[in-house]
Coordinates of C-alpha atoms and ligand atoms in Angstrom, one line a residue:
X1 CA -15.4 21.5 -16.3
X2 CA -12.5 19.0 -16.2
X3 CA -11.6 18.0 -12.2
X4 CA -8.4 17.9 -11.3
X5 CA -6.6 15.3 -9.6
X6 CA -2.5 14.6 -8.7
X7 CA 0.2 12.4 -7.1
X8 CA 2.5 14.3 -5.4
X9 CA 5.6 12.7 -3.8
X10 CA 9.7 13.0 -4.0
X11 CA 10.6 11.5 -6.1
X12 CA 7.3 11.3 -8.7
X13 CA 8.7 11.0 -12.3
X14 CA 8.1 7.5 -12.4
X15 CA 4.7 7.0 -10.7
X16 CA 2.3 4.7 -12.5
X17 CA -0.2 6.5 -11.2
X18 CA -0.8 9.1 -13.8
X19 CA -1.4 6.1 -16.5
X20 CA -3.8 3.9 -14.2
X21 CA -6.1 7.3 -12.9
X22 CA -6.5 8.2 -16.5
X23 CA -7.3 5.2 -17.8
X24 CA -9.6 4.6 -14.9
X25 CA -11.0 8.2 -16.1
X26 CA -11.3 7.0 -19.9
X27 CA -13.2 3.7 -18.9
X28 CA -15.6 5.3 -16.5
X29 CA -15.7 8.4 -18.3
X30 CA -15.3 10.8 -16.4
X31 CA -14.0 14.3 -16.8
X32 CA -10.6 14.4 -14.9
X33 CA -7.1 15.5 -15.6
X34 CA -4.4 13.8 -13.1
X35 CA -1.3 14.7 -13.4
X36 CA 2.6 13.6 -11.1
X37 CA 3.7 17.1 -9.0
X38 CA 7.1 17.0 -7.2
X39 CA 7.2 18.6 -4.1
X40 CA 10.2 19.8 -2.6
X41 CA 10.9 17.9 0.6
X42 CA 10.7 20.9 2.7
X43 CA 7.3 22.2 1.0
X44 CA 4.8 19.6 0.9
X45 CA 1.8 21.6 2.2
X46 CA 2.5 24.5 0.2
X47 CA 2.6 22.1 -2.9
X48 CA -0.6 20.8 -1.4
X49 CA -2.4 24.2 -1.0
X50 CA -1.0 25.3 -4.3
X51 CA -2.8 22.6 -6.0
X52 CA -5.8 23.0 -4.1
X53 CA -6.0 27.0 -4.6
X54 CA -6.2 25.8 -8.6
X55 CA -9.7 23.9 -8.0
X56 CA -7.7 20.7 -7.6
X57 CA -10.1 18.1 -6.1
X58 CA -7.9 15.5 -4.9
X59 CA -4.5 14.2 -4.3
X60 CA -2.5 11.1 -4.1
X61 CA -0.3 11.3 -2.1
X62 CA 3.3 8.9 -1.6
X63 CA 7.0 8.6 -0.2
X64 CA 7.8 10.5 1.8
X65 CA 4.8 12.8 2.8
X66 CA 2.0 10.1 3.9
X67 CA 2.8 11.2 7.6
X68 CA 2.6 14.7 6.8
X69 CA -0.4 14.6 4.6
X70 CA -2.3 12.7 8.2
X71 CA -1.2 15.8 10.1
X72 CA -2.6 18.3 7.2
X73 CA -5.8 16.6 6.7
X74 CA -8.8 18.3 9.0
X75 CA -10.9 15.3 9.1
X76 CA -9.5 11.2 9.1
X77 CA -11.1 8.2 8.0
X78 CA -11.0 5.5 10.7
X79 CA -8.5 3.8 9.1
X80 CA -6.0 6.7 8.0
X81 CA -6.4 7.4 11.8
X82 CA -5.3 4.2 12.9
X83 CA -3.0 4.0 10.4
X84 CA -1.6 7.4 10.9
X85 CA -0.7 7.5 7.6
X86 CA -2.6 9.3 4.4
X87 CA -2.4 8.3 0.8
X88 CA -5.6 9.7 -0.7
X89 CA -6.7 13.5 0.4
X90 CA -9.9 14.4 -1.1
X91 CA -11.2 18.2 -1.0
X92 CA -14.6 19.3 -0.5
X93 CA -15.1 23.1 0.0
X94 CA -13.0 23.9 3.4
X95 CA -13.0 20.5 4.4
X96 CA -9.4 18.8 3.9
X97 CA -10.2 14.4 4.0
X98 CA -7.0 12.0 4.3
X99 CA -8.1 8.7 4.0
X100 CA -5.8 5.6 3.4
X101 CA -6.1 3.2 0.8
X102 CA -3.0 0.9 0.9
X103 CA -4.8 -1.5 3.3
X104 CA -7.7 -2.2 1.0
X105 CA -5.6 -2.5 -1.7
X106 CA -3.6 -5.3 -0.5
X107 CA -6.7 -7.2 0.8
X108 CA -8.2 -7.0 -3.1
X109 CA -5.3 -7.7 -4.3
X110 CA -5.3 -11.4 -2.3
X111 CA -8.4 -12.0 -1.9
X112 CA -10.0 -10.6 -5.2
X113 CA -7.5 -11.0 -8.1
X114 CA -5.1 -13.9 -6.0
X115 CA -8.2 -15.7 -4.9
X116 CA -6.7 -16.1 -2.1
X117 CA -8.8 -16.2 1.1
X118 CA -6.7 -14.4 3.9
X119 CA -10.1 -16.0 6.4
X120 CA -8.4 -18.7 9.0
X121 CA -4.8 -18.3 7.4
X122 CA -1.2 -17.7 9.1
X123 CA -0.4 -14.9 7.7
X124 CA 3.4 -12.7 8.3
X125 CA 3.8 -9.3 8.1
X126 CA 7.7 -8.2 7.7
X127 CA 8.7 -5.4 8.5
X128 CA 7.1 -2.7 11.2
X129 CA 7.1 1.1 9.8
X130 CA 4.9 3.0 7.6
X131 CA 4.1 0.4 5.1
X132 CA 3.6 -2.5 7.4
X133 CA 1.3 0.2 10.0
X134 CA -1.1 1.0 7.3
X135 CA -1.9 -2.6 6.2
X136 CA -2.7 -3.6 10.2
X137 CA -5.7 -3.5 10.3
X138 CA -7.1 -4.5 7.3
X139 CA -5.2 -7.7 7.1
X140 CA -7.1 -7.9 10.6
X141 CA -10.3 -7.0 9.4
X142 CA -10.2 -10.6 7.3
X143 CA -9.9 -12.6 10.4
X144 CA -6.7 -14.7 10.0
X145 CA -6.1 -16.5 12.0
X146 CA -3.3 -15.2 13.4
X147 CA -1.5 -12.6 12.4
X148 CA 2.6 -12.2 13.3
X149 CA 5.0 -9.1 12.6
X150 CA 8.6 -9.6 12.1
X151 CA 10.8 -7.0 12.1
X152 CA 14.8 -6.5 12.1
X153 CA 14.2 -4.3 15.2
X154 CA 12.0 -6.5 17.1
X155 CA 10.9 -3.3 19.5
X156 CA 9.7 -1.6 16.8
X157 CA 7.0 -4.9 16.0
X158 CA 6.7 -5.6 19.3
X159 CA 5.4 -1.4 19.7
X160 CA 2.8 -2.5 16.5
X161 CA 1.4 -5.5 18.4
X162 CA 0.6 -3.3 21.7
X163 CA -0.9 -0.8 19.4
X164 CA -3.1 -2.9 17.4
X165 CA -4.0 -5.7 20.2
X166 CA -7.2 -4.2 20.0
X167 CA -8.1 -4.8 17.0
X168 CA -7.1 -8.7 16.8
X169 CA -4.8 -11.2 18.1
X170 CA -1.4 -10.4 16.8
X171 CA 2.6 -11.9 17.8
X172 CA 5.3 -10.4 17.4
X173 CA 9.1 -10.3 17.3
X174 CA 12.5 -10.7 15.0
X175 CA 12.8 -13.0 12.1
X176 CA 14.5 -15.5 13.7
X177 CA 11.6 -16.0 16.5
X178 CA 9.2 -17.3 14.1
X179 CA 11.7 -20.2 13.3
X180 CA 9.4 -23.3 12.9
X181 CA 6.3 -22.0 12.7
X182 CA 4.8 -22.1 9.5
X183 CA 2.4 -19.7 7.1
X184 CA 0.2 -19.9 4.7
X185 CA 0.9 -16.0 4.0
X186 CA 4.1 -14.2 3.9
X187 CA 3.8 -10.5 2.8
X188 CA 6.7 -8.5 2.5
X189 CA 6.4 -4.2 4.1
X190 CA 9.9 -3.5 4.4
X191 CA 12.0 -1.9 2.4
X192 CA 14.6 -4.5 2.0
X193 CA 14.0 -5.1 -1.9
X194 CA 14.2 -1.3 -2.8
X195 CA 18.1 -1.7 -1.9
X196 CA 18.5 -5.7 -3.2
X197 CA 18.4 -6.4 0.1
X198 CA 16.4 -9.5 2.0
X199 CA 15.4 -9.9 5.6
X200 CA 17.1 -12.6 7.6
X201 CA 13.9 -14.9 7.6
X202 CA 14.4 -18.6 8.7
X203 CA 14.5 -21.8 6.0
X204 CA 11.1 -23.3 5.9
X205 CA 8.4 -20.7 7.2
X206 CA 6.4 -21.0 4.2
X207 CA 3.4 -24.1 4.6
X208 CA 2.3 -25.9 1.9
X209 CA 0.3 -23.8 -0.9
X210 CA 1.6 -20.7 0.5
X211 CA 1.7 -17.4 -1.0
X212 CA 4.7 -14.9 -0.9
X213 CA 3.6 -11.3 -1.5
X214 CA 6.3 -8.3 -2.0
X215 CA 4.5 -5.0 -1.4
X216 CA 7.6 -3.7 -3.9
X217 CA 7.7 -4.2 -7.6
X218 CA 9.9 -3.8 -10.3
X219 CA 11.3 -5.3 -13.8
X220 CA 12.7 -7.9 -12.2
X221 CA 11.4 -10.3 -9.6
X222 CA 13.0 -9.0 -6.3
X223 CA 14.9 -11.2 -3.7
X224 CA 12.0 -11.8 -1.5
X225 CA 10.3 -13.2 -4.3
X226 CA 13.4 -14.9 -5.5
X227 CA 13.9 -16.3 -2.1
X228 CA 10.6 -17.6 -1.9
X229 CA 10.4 -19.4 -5.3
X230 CA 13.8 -21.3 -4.0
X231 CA 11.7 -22.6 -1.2
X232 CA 9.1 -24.0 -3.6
X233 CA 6.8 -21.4 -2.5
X234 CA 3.7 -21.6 -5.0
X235 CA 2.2 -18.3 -5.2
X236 CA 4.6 -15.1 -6.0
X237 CA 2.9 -12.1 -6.5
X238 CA 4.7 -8.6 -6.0
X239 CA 3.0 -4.8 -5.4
X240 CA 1.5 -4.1 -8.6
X241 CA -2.1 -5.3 -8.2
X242 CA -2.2 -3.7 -4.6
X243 CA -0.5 -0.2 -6.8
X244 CA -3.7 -0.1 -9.0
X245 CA -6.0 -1.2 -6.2
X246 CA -5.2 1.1 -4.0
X247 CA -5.7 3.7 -6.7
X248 CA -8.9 2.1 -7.7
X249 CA -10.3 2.6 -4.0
X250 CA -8.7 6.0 -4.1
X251 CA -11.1 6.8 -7.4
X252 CA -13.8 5.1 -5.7
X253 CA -14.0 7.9 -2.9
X254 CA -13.2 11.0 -5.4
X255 CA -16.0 9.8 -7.9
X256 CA -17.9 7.3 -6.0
X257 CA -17.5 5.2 -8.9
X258 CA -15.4 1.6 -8.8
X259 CA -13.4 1.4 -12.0
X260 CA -11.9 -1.9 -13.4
X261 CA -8.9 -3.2 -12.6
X262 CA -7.3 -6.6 -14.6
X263 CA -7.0 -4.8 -17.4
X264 CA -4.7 -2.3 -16.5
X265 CA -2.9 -4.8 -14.0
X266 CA -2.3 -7.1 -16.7
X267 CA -1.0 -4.4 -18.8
X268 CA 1.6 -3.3 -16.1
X269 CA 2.6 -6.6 -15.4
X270 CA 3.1 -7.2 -18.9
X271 CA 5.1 -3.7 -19.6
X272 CA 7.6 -4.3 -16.2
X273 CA 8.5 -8.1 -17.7
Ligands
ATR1 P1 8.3 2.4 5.2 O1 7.5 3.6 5.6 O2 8.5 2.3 3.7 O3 7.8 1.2 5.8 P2 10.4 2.7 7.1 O4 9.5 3.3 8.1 O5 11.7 3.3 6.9 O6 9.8 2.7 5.6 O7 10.5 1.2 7.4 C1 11.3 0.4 6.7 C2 11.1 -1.1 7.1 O8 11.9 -1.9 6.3 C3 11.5 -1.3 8.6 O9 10.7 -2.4 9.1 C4 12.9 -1.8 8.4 O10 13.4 -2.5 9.5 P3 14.0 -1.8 10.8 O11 12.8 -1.2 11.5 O12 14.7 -2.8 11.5 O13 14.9 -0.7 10.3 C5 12.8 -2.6 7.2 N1 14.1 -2.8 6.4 C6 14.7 -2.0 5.6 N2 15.8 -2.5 5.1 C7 15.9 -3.8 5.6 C8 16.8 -4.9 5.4 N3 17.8 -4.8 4.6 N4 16.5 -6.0 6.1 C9 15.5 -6.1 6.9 N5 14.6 -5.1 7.1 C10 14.8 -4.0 6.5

């Protein structure tokens, strides 16, 4: 019998997701249907339950629920837990998994299809809410070496960097504290670019070779990126490889198979130019 699978979010007309799970599902071959689902913002977990009363077998899950779908899930992976945040619930008899998959993601993204090592770097986190939370630890987890959160409302990255001391040495603080110091890695979490809008960040934090990632995407470049490429920052990347590796990781748990993943990046790079 075909499985079942969905994104469900609000708004979900335009998720990507659909395209890459079935394309995943055609090149694995596996016998899924996936399919978008917009949930009204008051009924997420009867959406949810909906979906899983129909044999559905797993969910993606996006803005603005992630927070919700942690409290719904019965059991955590350690890193949805630390994160506190679920994008992938997986369904197994009574047993309700939320795991989180937008850490990995952005680690492939760099270190797999960038080539970039994120080992002994500087790397910069902007921004300090959801996004920025679930990508903690795994940027941790890669040993930089060091790791700093910015954030317009410095208490809110300082609050991160007590939370996460234990998992790695990490500073902290507004934009303009970082003045003068220089990295390697500069990835954008807030959600500055969704409005047009850029962070106050100081002239010159990028070093030499440096890589600017936006966790955002879309047609065109957005003002991080922009920013950064005026600063003769040589690597630009924005969120689409970490959008499909996330997914890919997502698959990987549902069908314990690891599907590939230039392909379809390349084709979604090449359809948002
Ligand atoms: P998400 O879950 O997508 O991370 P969020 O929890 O609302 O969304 O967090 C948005 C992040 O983007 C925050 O770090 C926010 O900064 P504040 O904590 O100071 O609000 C940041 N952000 C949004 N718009 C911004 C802008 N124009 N300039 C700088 N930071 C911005």
């Amino acid at each position: 019998m075909t499985d079942r699978y969905a994104v469900v979010g609000n708004p979900i007309a335009h998720s990507k997701s659909p395209l890459i799970h079935t394309t995943f599902a055609r090149q694995t071959q596996q016998d899924l249907r996936y399919e978008a689902i917009l949930a009204p913002l008051d009924s997420f977990i009867s959406t949810v339950e909906a979906f899983r009363q129909q044999d559905g077998k797993g969910m993606n899950v996006t803005v603005p629920f992630k927070l919700e779908a942690c409290r719904f899930a019965t059991e955590l992976t350690e890193r949805a837990s630390i994160a506190q945040a679920v994008n992938t619930l997986k369904f197994e008899s009574d047993t309700i998994l939320g795991d989180n998959t937008d850490g990995a993601g952005l680690v492939r993204d760099i270190t797999a299809n960038l080539s970039i090592p994120i080992a002994g770097k500087r790397a910069l986190l902007m921004g300090a809410g959801g996004a920025a939370r679930g990508v903690i630890l795994p940027l941790l987890q890669q040993q930089p070496a060091t790791l700093a959160i910015a954030n317009r409302t410095p208490q809110k990255a300082l609050d991160l960097q007590r939370q996460f001391s234990a998992y790695g040495r990490i500073s902290a603080g507004s934009y303009m504290d970082f003045a003068g110091t220089h990295f390697d890695i500069v990835i954008n979490a807030t959600a500055a670019s969704l409005n047009d809008g850029l962070p106050e960040l100081p002239d010159g934090i990028f070093a030499a070779g440096a890589l600017a990632y936006d966790m955002m995407y879309s047609k065109e470049p957005t003002r991080f990126l922009k920013y950064a490429a005026r600063q003769n920052v040589q690597y630009l990347a924005d969120g689409i490889g970490m959008l499909v590796e996330q997914a890919a990781e997502s698959f990987h748990l549902w069908r314990g198979i690891r599907p590939d993943t230039a392909t379809i990046i390349a084709q979604l790079k090449n359809s948002s130019n």
